[in-house]
Coordinates of C-alpha atoms and ligand atoms in Angstrom, one line a residue:
X1 CA -27.0 -6.1 -19.8
X2 CA -27.8 -2.5 -19.1
X3 CA -25.2 -0.4 -17.2
X4 CA -27.7 0.2 -14.4
X5 CA -28.3 -3.5 -13.9
X6 CA -24.6 -4.3 -13.8
X7 CA -24.1 -1.6 -11.2
X8 CA -26.9 -3.1 -9.2
X9 CA -25.4 -6.6 -9.5
X10 CA -22.1 -5.3 -8.2
X11 CA -23.7 -3.5 -5.3
X12 CA -25.8 -6.7 -4.4
X13 CA -22.7 -8.8 -4.5
X14 CA -20.6 -6.5 -2.3
X15 CA -23.5 -6.3 0.1
X16 CA -23.6 -10.1 0.4
X17 CA -19.9 -10.3 1.0
X18 CA -20.1 -7.5 3.6
X19 CA -22.9 -9.3 5.5
X20 CA -21.0 -12.6 5.5
X21 CA -17.7 -11.0 6.5
X22 CA -18.5 -8.2 9.0
X23 CA -15.7 -6.1 10.4
X24 CA -13.3 -7.0 7.7
X25 CA -12.6 -3.7 6.0
X26 CA -9.4 -4.6 4.2
X27 CA -10.9 -7.8 2.8
X28 CA -14.0 -5.9 1.7
X29 CA -11.9 -3.3 0.0
X30 CA -10.0 -5.9 -2.0
X31 CA -13.2 -7.6 -3.0
X32 CA -14.9 -4.3 -4.0
X33 CA -12.1 -3.5 -6.4
X34 CA -12.3 -6.9 -8.1
X35 CA -16.1 -7.0 -8.2
X36 CA -16.3 -3.5 -9.9
X37 CA -14.1 -4.7 -12.8
X38 CA -14.8 -8.5 -13.0
X39 CA -18.6 -8.5 -12.7
X40 CA -19.1 -6.3 -15.8
X41 CA -16.9 -8.8 -17.7
X42 CA -18.7 -11.9 -16.4
X43 CA -22.1 -10.6 -17.5
X44 CA -20.8 -10.5 -21.1
X45 CA -19.6 -14.1 -21.0
X46 CA -22.3 -16.8 -20.9
X47 CA -19.7 -19.4 -20.0
X48 CA -18.9 -17.6 -16.7
X49 CA -22.4 -16.3 -15.8
X50 CA -24.4 -18.0 -13.1
X51 CA -21.6 -20.2 -12.0
X52 CA -21.1 -18.3 -8.7
X53 CA -17.4 -18.1 -9.5
X54 CA -16.7 -14.9 -7.6
X55 CA -18.9 -16.1 -4.7
X56 CA -16.7 -19.2 -4.6
X57 CA -13.4 -17.2 -4.9
X58 CA -14.3 -14.9 -2.0
X59 CA -14.8 -17.9 0.3
X60 CA -11.5 -19.4 1.5
X61 CA -11.1 -23.1 0.8
X62 CA -9.8 -23.4 4.4
X63 CA -8.7 -21.1 7.2
X64 CA -6.5 -22.3 10.0
X65 CA -6.2 -20.2 13.2
X66 CA -4.0 -21.4 16.0
X67 CA -2.3 -20.5 19.3
X68 CA 1.4 -19.8 19.2
X69 CA 2.8 -20.0 22.7
X70 CA 6.5 -19.2 23.3
X71 CA 8.9 -18.2 26.0
X72 CA 10.7 -14.8 25.8
X73 CA 14.2 -14.1 27.0
X74 CA 12.9 -13.1 30.5
X75 CA 11.3 -16.5 30.8
X76 CA 7.8 -15.1 30.5
X77 CA 5.2 -17.0 28.4
X78 CA 3.9 -15.1 25.4
X79 CA 0.8 -16.0 23.4
X80 CA 0.3 -15.0 19.8
X81 CA -2.3 -15.8 17.2
X82 CA -1.2 -17.6 14.1
X83 CA -3.1 -17.9 10.8
X84 CA -2.9 -19.6 7.4
X85 CA -5.6 -18.7 4.8
X86 CA -5.7 -21.4 2.1
X87 CA -7.7 -19.3 -0.4
X88 CA -7.8 -21.1 -3.8
X89 CA -6.0 -24.2 -5.2
X90 CA -7.6 -24.3 -8.6
X91 CA -4.4 -23.7 -10.5
X92 CA -1.8 -25.1 -8.1
X93 CA -0.8 -25.6 -4.5
X94 CA -1.6 -22.6 -2.2
X95 CA 1.2 -20.1 -2.4
X96 CA 1.9 -16.9 -0.6
X97 CA 3.8 -15.3 2.1
X98 CA 3.8 -15.2 5.9
X99 CA 3.5 -11.8 7.6
X100 CA 4.7 -11.2 11.2
X101 CA 3.3 -7.8 12.3
X102 CA 1.2 -6.5 15.2
X103 CA -1.5 -5.4 12.6
X104 CA -2.0 -8.9 11.4
X105 CA -5.6 -10.1 11.7
X106 CA -8.2 -12.1 9.8
X107 CA -9.3 -9.3 7.6
X108 CA -5.7 -8.3 6.6
X109 CA -4.7 -11.9 5.8
X110 CA -7.9 -12.6 3.8
X111 CA -7.4 -9.5 1.6
X112 CA -3.8 -10.6 1.0
X113 CA -4.8 -14.2 0.3
X114 CA -7.6 -13.0 -2.1
X115 CA -5.2 -10.7 -4.0
X116 CA -2.6 -13.5 -4.1
X117 CA -4.9 -15.7 -6.1
X118 CA -5.1 -13.1 -8.9
X119 CA -1.4 -12.2 -8.6
X120 CA -0.3 -15.8 -8.8
X121 CA -2.6 -16.5 -11.7
X122 CA -1.1 -13.5 -13.6
X123 CA 2.4 -15.0 -13.3
X124 CA 1.1 -17.9 -15.5
X125 CA 3.0 -20.3 -13.1
X126 CA 1.0 -23.1 -11.5
X127 CA 0.4 -21.6 -8.1
X128 CA -2.8 -21.2 -6.1
X129 CA -3.2 -18.5 -3.5
X130 CA -2.7 -18.4 0.2
X131 CA -1.4 -16.2 3.0
X132 CA -0.4 -16.6 6.6
X133 CA 1.1 -14.8 9.5
X134 CA 0.8 -13.9 13.1
X135 CA 0.2 -10.8 15.2
X136 CA 3.8 -11.0 16.5
X137 CA 6.0 -7.9 16.5
X138 CA 9.6 -8.8 15.6
X139 CA 10.7 -5.3 16.4
X140 CA 13.0 -5.3 19.4
X141 CA 13.1 -9.1 19.7
X142 CA 16.4 -10.9 20.2
X143 CA 17.6 -13.4 17.6
X144 CA 16.8 -16.3 20.0
X145 CA 13.2 -15.0 20.6
X146 CA 12.7 -14.8 16.8
X147 CA 13.9 -18.4 16.5
X148 CA 11.7 -19.6 19.3
X149 CA 8.7 -17.8 17.8
X150 CA 9.3 -19.2 14.3
X151 CA 9.6 -22.7 15.8
X152 CA 6.4 -22.4 17.8
X153 CA 4.6 -21.0 14.7
X154 CA 5.8 -23.9 12.5
X155 CA 5.1 -26.6 15.1
X156 CA 1.4 -26.1 14.2
X157 CA 1.7 -24.9 10.6
X158 CA 3.7 -27.9 9.5
X159 CA 0.6 -30.1 9.8
X160 CA -1.1 -28.1 7.1
X161 CA 1.5 -27.4 4.4
X162 CA 3.8 -29.3 2.1
X163 CA 5.5 -28.9 -1.3
X164 CA 2.4 -30.1 -3.2
X165 CA -0.1 -28.6 -0.8
X166 CA 0.8 -25.2 0.4
X167 CA 4.2 -23.4 0.0
X168 CA 4.6 -20.3 2.2
X169 CA 7.3 -17.6 1.9
X170 CA 8.2 -14.3 3.4
X171 CA 6.3 -11.0 3.7
X172 CA 6.5 -8.1 6.1
X173 CA 8.6 -9.2 9.1
X174 CA 9.6 -12.5 7.6
X175 CA 12.9 -12.5 5.7
X176 CA 15.7 -14.9 5.0
X177 CA 16.5 -15.4 8.8
X178 CA 12.9 -16.3 9.7
X179 CA 12.5 -18.6 6.6
X180 CA 15.6 -20.4 7.8
X181 CA 14.2 -21.0 11.3
X182 CA 10.8 -22.0 9.9
X183 CA 12.4 -24.4 7.4
X184 CA 14.6 -26.0 10.2
X185 CA 11.6 -26.7 12.3
X186 CA 9.5 -28.1 9.5
X187 CA 12.3 -30.4 8.5
X188 CA 12.8 -31.6 12.1
X189 CA 9.2 -32.4 12.7
X190 CA 8.3 -33.8 9.3
X191 CA 11.7 -35.4 8.6
X192 CA 11.5 -34.2 5.0
X193 CA 13.9 -32.0 3.1
X194 CA 11.6 -30.5 0.4
X195 CA 10.9 -27.2 -1.2
X196 CA 8.1 -26.5 1.3
X197 CA 9.1 -22.8 1.7
X198 CA 10.5 -20.3 -0.7
X199 CA 12.9 -17.4 0.0
X200 CA 15.3 -20.0 1.4
X201 CA 19.0 -19.2 1.8
X202 CA 21.2 -20.2 -1.1
X203 CA 23.0 -22.9 0.9
X204 CA 19.8 -25.0 1.3
X205 CA 17.7 -24.6 -1.9
X206 CA 17.1 -20.9 -2.3
X207 CA 17.2 -19.1 -5.7
X208 CA 19.5 -16.4 -6.8
X209 CA 17.6 -13.1 -7.4
X210 CA 14.7 -14.1 -5.0
X211 CA 15.7 -11.3 -2.5
X212 CA 15.8 -8.7 -5.3
X213 CA 12.9 -10.1 -7.3
X214 CA 9.9 -8.1 -6.0
X215 CA 11.6 -4.7 -6.4
X216 CA 13.2 -5.6 -9.7
X217 CA 9.9 -6.9 -11.1
X218 CA 8.2 -3.7 -10.0
X219 CA 10.7 -1.6 -12.0
X220 CA 10.5 -4.0 -15.0
X221 CA 6.7 -3.5 -15.0
X222 CA 7.2 0.3 -14.7
X223 CA 9.5 0.2 -17.7
X224 CA 6.8 -1.6 -19.7
X225 CA 4.2 1.0 -18.8
X226 CA 6.5 3.9 -19.7
X227 CA 7.3 2.3 -23.0
X228 CA 3.6 2.6 -24.0
X229 CA 4.2 6.4 -23.9
X230 CA 7.6 6.3 -25.6
X231 CA 9.2 7.0 -22.2
X232 CA 12.1 5.4 -20.3
X233 CA 13.4 5.3 -16.7
X234 CA 16.6 7.1 -17.5
X235 CA 16.5 10.7 -16.3
X236 CA 13.3 10.2 -14.3
X237 CA 12.8 11.0 -10.6
X238 CA 10.9 8.7 -8.2
X239 CA 9.5 8.8 -4.7
X240 CA 9.6 5.6 -2.8
X241 CA 7.9 4.8 0.5
X242 CA 9.1 2.1 3.0
X243 CA 12.6 0.8 3.3
X244 CA 12.2 -2.9 3.6
X245 CA 13.1 -5.6 1.1
X246 CA 10.8 -4.3 -1.7
X247 CA 11.9 -0.7 -1.4
X248 CA 15.5 -1.9 -1.5
X249 CA 15.0 -3.8 -4.8
X250 CA 13.2 -0.9 -6.4
X251 CA 15.8 1.6 -5.4
X252 CA 18.6 -0.7 -6.7
X253 CA 17.1 -1.4 -10.1
X254 CA 15.7 2.1 -10.7
X255 CA 19.1 3.7 -9.9
X256 CA 20.9 1.1 -12.1
X257 CA 18.6 2.1 -15.0
X258 CA 19.5 5.7 -14.7
X259 CA 16.7 7.1 -12.6
X260 CA 17.0 9.1 -9.3
X261 CA 15.2 8.1 -6.1
X262 CA 14.4 11.1 -4.0
X263 CA 12.7 9.6 -0.9
X264 CA 12.4 6.6 1.3
X265 CA 10.3 6.3 4.4
X266 CA 9.8 4.6 7.8
X267 CA 7.0 4.7 10.3
X268 CA 8.6 7.9 11.8
X269 CA 8.5 10.0 8.6
X270 CA 10.3 10.2 5.3
X271 CA 13.7 11.3 4.1
X272 CA 14.3 13.5 1.1
X273 CA 17.7 13.2 -0.5
X274 CA 18.0 15.6 -3.5
X275 CA 21.4 13.9 -4.5
X276 CA 19.5 10.7 -5.0
X277 CA 19.6 7.5 -3.0
X278 CA 22.2 5.2 -4.5
X279 CA 25.4 3.3 -4.1
X280 CA 26.7 3.3 -0.6
X281 CA 23.5 4.7 0.6
X282 CA 21.6 1.6 -0.5
X283 CA 24.2 -0.5 1.3
X284 CA 23.6 1.6 4.5
X285 CA 19.9 1.0 4.0
X286 CA 20.6 -2.7 4.0
X287 CA 22.6 -2.5 7.2
X288 CA 19.8 -0.6 8.9
X289 CA 17.3 -3.2 7.7
X290 CA 19.5 -6.1 9.0
X291 CA 19.8 -4.5 12.4
X292 CA 16.0 -4.4 12.6
X293 CA 16.0 -0.6 12.6
X294 CA 13.0 0.8 10.7
X295 CA 13.6 4.5 11.6
X296 CA 14.2 6.6 8.5
X297 CA 15.7 9.4 10.7
X298 CA 18.9 7.4 11.2
X299 CA 19.6 7.4 7.5
X300 CA 19.2 11.2 7.4
X301 CA 21.7 11.5 10.3
X302 CA 24.3 9.6 8.2
X303 CA 24.0 11.5 4.9
X304 CA 24.1 15.3 5.1
X305 CA 22.3 15.7 1.8
X306 CA 19.2 14.0 3.3
X307 CA 16.5 15.9 5.0
X308 CA 14.2 14.1 7.5
X309 CA 10.5 15.1 7.4
X310 CA 8.9 13.8 10.6
X311 CA 5.5 12.2 10.7
X312 CA 4.7 12.6 7.0
X313 CA 4.4 10.4 3.9
X314 CA 6.6 11.2 0.8
X315 CA 3.8 11.8 -1.7
X316 CA 4.0 15.6 -1.3
X317 CA 7.4 15.5 -3.1
X318 CA 7.3 16.3 -6.8
X319 CA 8.3 13.3 -8.9
X320 CA 7.8 11.6 -12.3
X321 CA 7.1 8.2 -10.8
X322 CA 5.8 7.1 -7.4
X323 CA 6.5 3.6 -5.9
X324 CA 4.5 2.9 -2.8
X325 CA 6.5 0.0 -1.2
X326 CA 5.4 0.0 2.4
X327 CA 2.0 -1.5 3.3
X328 CA -1.7 -1.4 2.7
X329 CA -3.6 1.9 2.6
X330 CA -0.5 4.1 2.8
X331 CA -1.6 6.3 -0.1
X332 CA -4.8 8.2 0.4
X333 CA -7.0 10.5 -1.8
X334 CA -5.2 13.6 -0.7
X335 CA -1.8 12.0 -1.5
X336 CA -3.1 11.0 -4.9
X337 CA -4.3 14.6 -5.4
X338 CA -0.9 15.9 -4.4
X339 CA 0.9 13.6 -6.8
X340 CA -1.4 14.4 -9.7
X341 CA -1.2 18.2 -9.0
X342 CA 2.6 17.8 -9.1
X343 CA 2.4 16.1 -12.5
X344 CA 3.1 12.5 -11.7
X345 CA 3.4 10.4 -14.8
X346 CA 3.2 6.9 -13.4
X347 CA 2.3 5.2 -10.1
X348 CA 3.6 1.7 -9.8
X349 CA 2.4 -0.1 -6.7
X350 CA 5.0 -2.3 -5.0
X351 CA 3.3 -3.1 -1.7
X352 CA 0.0 -5.0 -1.6
X353 CA -3.0 -2.6 -1.9
X354 CA -1.1 0.5 -0.8
X355 CA -3.7 2.9 -2.4
X356 CA -7.2 3.4 -1.1
X357 CA -10.0 2.9 -3.5
X358 CA -10.7 6.7 -3.9
X359 CA -6.9 7.3 -4.5
X360 CA -7.0 4.6 -7.3
X361 CA -10.0 6.2 -8.8
X362 CA -8.3 9.6 -8.8
X363 CA -5.4 8.2 -10.7
X364 CA -7.6 6.5 -13.2
X365 CA -9.8 9.6 -13.7
X366 CA -6.7 11.6 -14.4
X367 CA -5.4 8.9 -16.8
X368 CA -2.2 8.4 -14.9
X369 CA -0.3 5.2 -15.7
X370 CA -1.3 3.3 -12.6
X371 CA -0.6 -0.4 -11.8
X372 CA -2.1 -2.3 -8.9
X373 CA 0.3 -4.3 -6.7
X374 CA -1.2 -7.6 -7.7
X375 CA 0.3 -7.0 -11.2
X376 CA 3.4 -5.0 -10.6
X377 CA 4.7 -6.7 -7.5
X378 CA 4.1 -10.3 -8.8
X379 CA 7.8 -10.7 -9.5
X380 CA 8.4 -11.8 -5.9
X381 CA 6.0 -14.7 -6.0
X382 CA 7.0 -15.4 -9.6
X383 CA 10.6 -15.9 -8.6
X384 CA 9.3 -18.1 -5.7
X385 CA 7.7 -20.2 -8.4
X386 CA 11.1 -20.4 -10.2
X387 CA 12.6 -21.5 -6.8
X388 CA 10.0 -24.3 -6.6
X389 CA 10.9 -25.4 -10.1
X390 CA 14.6 -25.5 -9.3
X391 CA 13.9 -27.5 -6.1
X392 CA 11.8 -29.9 -8.1
X393 CA 14.4 -30.5 -10.8
X394 CA 17.2 -30.4 -8.1
X395 CA 19.2 -27.8 -10.0
X396 CA 20.2 -24.2 -9.5
X397 CA 19.9 -21.6 -12.2
X398 CA 22.3 -18.7 -12.6
X399 CA 21.2 -15.2 -11.6
X400 CA 21.2 -14.2 -15.3
X401 CA 18.8 -17.0 -16.1
X402 CA 16.5 -16.3 -13.2
X403 CA 16.5 -12.5 -14.0
X404 CA 15.8 -13.2 -17.7
X405 CA 12.8 -15.3 -16.7
X406 CA 11.6 -12.7 -14.2
X407 CA 11.7 -10.0 -16.9
X408 CA 9.8 -12.2 -19.3
X409 CA 7.1 -12.9 -16.7
X410 CA 6.7 -9.2 -15.9
X411 CA 6.4 -8.4 -19.7
X412 CA 3.8 -11.2 -20.0
X413 CA 1.8 -9.7 -17.0
X414 CA 2.0 -6.3 -18.6
X415 CA 0.7 -7.6 -21.9
X416 CA -2.2 -9.5 -20.2
X417 CA -3.2 -6.3 -18.3
X418 CA -3.2 -4.3 -21.6
X419 CA -5.2 -7.0 -23.4
X420 CA -8.0 -6.9 -20.9
X421 CA -7.6 -3.3 -19.7
X422 CA -7.4 -1.2 -22.8
X423 CA -10.3 1.3 -23.0
X424 CA -11.9 2.9 -26.0
X425 CA -9.7 6.0 -25.9
X426 CA -6.6 3.8 -25.7
X427 CA -6.0 4.4 -22.0
X428 CA -4.9 1.2 -20.3
X429 CA -6.8 0.6 -17.0
X430 CA -4.3 -1.8 -15.4
X431 CA -6.7 -2.4 -12.4
X432 CA -9.4 -3.8 -14.7
X433 CA -6.8 -5.6 -16.9
X434 CA -5.1 -7.3 -13.9
X435 CA -8.4 -8.4 -12.3
X436 CA -9.9 -9.8 -15.4
X437 CA -6.7 -11.5 -16.7
X438 CA -6.1 -13.0 -13.2
X439 CA -9.7 -14.1 -13.0
X440 CA -10.0 -15.9 -16.3
X441 CA -7.3 -18.5 -15.7
X442 CA -8.7 -19.4 -12.2
X443 CA -12.2 -19.4 -13.5
X444 CA -11.3 -21.8 -16.4
X445 CA -9.7 -24.2 -13.9
X446 CA -12.6 -24.0 -11.5
X447 CA -15.1 -24.7 -14.2
X448 CA -13.1 -27.7 -15.4
X449 CA -12.9 -29.1 -11.9
X450 CA -16.6 -28.9 -11.1
X451 CA -18.3 -27.8 -8.0
X452 CA -15.7 -28.7 -5.3
Ligands
LIG501 N1 4.7 -12.0 0.1 C1 5.0 -11.9 -1.3 C2 3.8 -11.4 -2.0 O1 3.0 -10.6 -1.5 C3 5.7 -13.1 -1.9 C4 4.9 -14.4 -1.7 C5 5.7 -15.6 -2.2 O2 6.8 -15.5 -2.6 O3 5.1 -16.7 -2.0 O4 3.5 -11.8 -3.1

């Protein structure tokens, strides 16, 4: 098919999705990125053409929206909105995290669920895609309030999930503590002890390395990308945004492999530490996180080598590698331009969809090694998959065993991205590679299972 006709096909498809899903900018952004790379592939494959595969994949199998009423410490009734998007179960039970954050809405969760389908497919493990959450702000809430909220959320959610149906996990605002409360409530209502959630504590079925897995996987993926240029992490500098679970894992592994992390950030600004963020500093990071503090400024107060830059993102700092680890759309075109002007070699996304579409295109146009979150952050959900396996066989693996499997999975994802993403001049377009590789497995399963 001629280039012009393919472009038209992409535009028509995006226009249809936009008309069906008005006021959902994040969902549309995720769909646009996939359509631009997958439609040109579909038109070359008669077995996929005309089967409405992308049309089916952009329509959730099921969306559950529910009231979450709970009572705060003052005795006042609060009402939040809970969601679970069951996006695609062609290759396994729905699988994906739960996000508690005031920005949670249908568009954000649909984009996350849509990306999760591709991400989970890339891991090669049998997991479909889903995502859930609530517009609840855990910041400033007491432990009891968090527990009551989790219980209220699970009281409804437990009717729709199960170890063979839908297996949620953590995401922003949902860590080990919340998973514990959610699991307790599920078990109480359903009277079942199963691997219905992942990211569980070690005492009740969790997996070693799961807390570190997303960040470690990101760094393993980055290593693979560098290798294609004969480079390694040792001696490289990195800028990191965020300082939640993902940033923590990235900082830990990147430092262990001999790199130096120059920045981390919170919603209040970023901190620049020319001595590098390592050792006791990472521990302090953990302490801050555990106390529910997400202000980067407090880190700068503790370590004199650190400089706090209020109200800005860290992308203006010169570095070899950038790891956006915070949240969607945190890296804009002007940030991409600053990174490229400063000679960035590699951008490894660790958050979900942290770069805007024009920022991504700027990286690709400048032939930067760039990986989309759905490929490079898949280590988190992959290790959730390994937790499910351990729960099913009722055994626990050692951290060495889980880590080795994680590394192998990340290498496999990198190879798949290269296979489908390599261009005529040898440049690997990891966005294209991840989308097509993720699509193929789901498409094969959907075709085999008929129109359902
Ligand atoms: N929320 C994580 C993600 O974005 C992990 C999901 C999971 O472990 O199910 O992939």
